[in-house]
mmCIF file of C-alpha atoms in Angstrom:
data_model
loop_
_atom_site.group_PDB
_atom_site.id
_atom_site.type_symbol
_atom_site.label_atom_id
_atom_site.label_comp_id
_atom_site.label_asym_id
_atom_site.label_seq_id
_atom_site.Cartn_x
_atom_site.Cartn_y
_atom_site.Cartn_z
ATOM 1 C CA MET Q 1 31.618 55.631 -7.548
ATOM 2 C CA THR Q 2 35.020 53.995 -7.329
ATOM 3 C CA PHE Q 3 35.815 55.911 -4.360
ATOM 4 C CA VAL Q 4 32.801 54.152 -2.663
ATOM 5 C CA LYS Q 5 33.937 50.719 -3.735
ATOM 6 C CA HIS Q 6 37.247 51.529 -2.708
ATOM 7 C CA ASN Q 7 35.968 52.365 0.773
ATOM 8 C CA ILE Q 8 33.598 49.144 0.994
ATOM 9 C CA ARG Q 9 36.613 46.878 0.079
ATOM 10 C CA TYR Q 10 38.929 48.812 2.524
ATOM 11 C CA TYR Q 11 36.183 48.306 5.266
ATOM 12 C CA ILE Q 12 35.807 44.583 4.484
ATOM 13 C CA PHE Q 13 39.566 44.024 4.553
ATOM 14 C CA LYS Q 14 39.925 45.958 7.745
ATOM 15 C CA LEU Q 15 36.860 43.898 9.368
ATOM 16 C CA LYS Q 16 37.812 40.581 8.332
ATOM 17 C CA TYR Q 17 39.528 39.754 11.548
ATOM 18 C CA LEU Q 18 36.687 41.002 13.581
ATOM 19 C CA VAL Q 19 34.298 38.568 11.560
ATOM 20 C CA ALA Q 20 36.552 35.561 11.691
ATOM 21 C CA PHE Q 21 36.903 36.285 15.734
ATOM 22 C CA LEU Q 22 33.211 36.312 15.867
ATOM 23 C CA VAL Q 23 32.558 33.054 13.771
ATOM 24 C CA PHE Q 24 35.343 31.255 15.941
ATOM 25 C CA ALA Q 25 33.786 32.651 18.905
ATOM 26 C CA CYS Q 26 30.234 31.414 17.916
ATOM 27 C CA ALA Q 27 31.721 27.907 16.881
ATOM 28 C CA ILE Q 28 33.312 27.377 20.427
ATOM 29 C CA SER Q 29 30.085 28.516 22.122
ATOM 30 C CA PHE Q 30 27.608 26.438 20.385
ATOM 31 C CA ILE Q 31 29.138 23.825 18.340
ATOM 32 C CA GLY Q 32 30.667 20.520 19.386
ATOM 33 C CA GLU Q 33 31.373 18.330 22.284
ATOM 34 C CA THR Q 34 33.516 20.920 23.922
ATOM 35 C CA SER Q 35 31.335 23.710 23.607
ATOM 36 C CA LEU Q 36 30.677 26.300 26.366
ATOM 37 C CA ILE Q 37 27.069 25.183 26.822
ATOM 38 C CA ASN Q 38 28.102 21.550 27.215
ATOM 39 C CA ARG Q 39 30.970 22.746 29.584
ATOM 40 C CA ILE Q 40 28.486 24.447 31.756
ATOM 41 C CA SER Q 41 26.076 21.602 31.862
ATOM 42 C CA GLN Q 42 29.023 19.234 32.799
ATOM 43 C CA GLN Q 43 30.199 21.462 35.758
ATOM 44 C CA GLN Q 44 26.717 21.471 37.032
ATOM 45 C CA GLU Q 45 26.535 17.725 36.933
ATOM 46 C CA ILE Q 46 30.079 17.633 38.737
ATOM 47 C CA ALA Q 47 28.684 19.914 41.394
ATOM 48 C CA HIS Q 48 25.780 17.480 41.861
ATOM 49 C CA LEU Q 49 27.869 14.443 41.929
ATOM 50 C CA LYS Q 50 30.129 15.986 44.607
ATOM 51 C CA ALA Q 51 27.137 16.584 46.793
ATOM 52 C CA GLU Q 52 25.974 13.169 46.260
ATOM 53 C CA ILE Q 53 29.458 11.910 47.411
ATOM 54 C CA ASP Q 54 29.330 14.121 50.410
ATOM 55 C CA GLU Q 55 25.970 12.638 51.320
ATOM 56 C CA TYR Q 56 27.303 9.168 50.770
ATOM 57 C CA ASP Q 57 30.365 9.791 52.887
ATOM 58 C CA ARG Q 58 28.068 11.114 55.807
ATOM 59 C CA LYS Q 59 25.880 7.963 55.693
ATOM 60 C CA PHE Q 60 29.103 5.839 55.468
ATOM 61 C CA GLU Q 61 30.469 7.365 58.716
ATOM 62 C CA ALA Q 62 27.293 7.015 60.530
ATOM 63 C CA ASP Q 63 26.933 3.363 59.788
ATOM 64 C CA ARG Q 64 30.712 2.891 60.566
ATOM 65 C CA LYS Q 65 29.957 4.235 64.080
ATOM 66 C CA THR Q 66 26.793 2.118 64.440
ATOM 67 C CA LEU Q 67 28.843 -0.972 63.236
ATOM 68 C CA ASN Q 68 31.712 -0.112 65.707
ATOM 69 C CA SER Q 69 29.125 0.328 68.745
ATOM 70 C CA LEU Q 70 27.393 -2.935 67.522
ATOM 71 C CA LYS Q 71 30.730 -4.929 67.873
ATOM 72 C CA HIS Q 72 31.532 -3.508 71.323
ATOM 73 C CA ASP Q 73 28.391 -2.783 73.115
ATOM 74 C CA GLU Q 74 25.765 -5.387 73.801
ATOM 75 C CA ASP Q 75 23.233 -2.818 74.763
ATOM 76 C CA ALA Q 76 23.632 -1.235 71.405
ATOM 77 C CA VAL Q 77 22.770 -4.634 69.618
ATOM 78 C CA LYS Q 78 19.566 -4.740 71.706
ATOM 79 C CA GLU Q 79 18.600 -1.171 70.746
ATOM 80 C CA VAL Q 80 19.286 -1.649 67.037
ATOM 81 C CA ALA Q 81 17.045 -4.996 67.386
ATOM 82 C CA ARG Q 82 14.242 -3.354 68.955
ATOM 83 C CA GLU Q 83 14.257 -0.040 66.808
ATOM 84 C CA LYS Q 84 14.812 -1.473 63.530
ATOM 85 C CA TYR Q 85 13.608 -5.098 63.533
ATOM 86 C CA TYR Q 86 10.858 -4.709 66.117
ATOM 87 C CA MET Q 87 12.294 -7.601 68.194
ATOM 88 C CA LYS Q 88 11.239 -8.081 71.753
ATOM 89 C CA THR Q 89 12.361 -10.156 74.996
ATOM 90 C CA ASP Q 90 10.263 -13.092 76.036
ATOM 91 C CA ASN Q 91 8.505 -10.938 78.776
ATOM 92 C CA GLU Q 92 7.439 -7.931 76.829
ATOM 93 C CA ASP Q 93 4.942 -6.827 74.289
ATOM 94 C CA ILE Q 94 5.541 -4.289 71.437
ATOM 95 C CA PHE Q 95 2.698 -2.113 70.078
ATOM 96 C CA ILE Q 96 3.475 -0.364 66.768
ATOM 97 C CA ILE Q 97 1.532 2.598 66.190
ATOM 98 C CA GLU Q 98 1.599 4.242 62.656
ATOM 99 C CA ASP Q 99 0.044 7.504 61.970
ATOM 100 C CA ASP Q 100 -2.017 7.779 58.535
ATOM 101 C CA LEU Q 101 -1.274 11.171 57.104
ATOM 102 C CA GLU Q 102 -4.447 11.099 54.734
#
């Protein structure tokens, strides 16, 4: 019987570092603000925000080009006025046709 007790104590002593490592790994993975799970969700949010920034940059460049053309080209002013604001000259009529998709 003493041989078995000595043997169990020996294995517990030998495995204490493995048990401590497993407890530490679980604590890092699941507990706290800096856990692995929170880190992964933050990385996904960062990727989403970077994609949103790229989209806004593309819109900004398109609007900047439109603004530049409006400053330097009179025909561009007329085009924007007609397409976006449905403005017309004195001698023309505008018909707006909308499709109902229902």
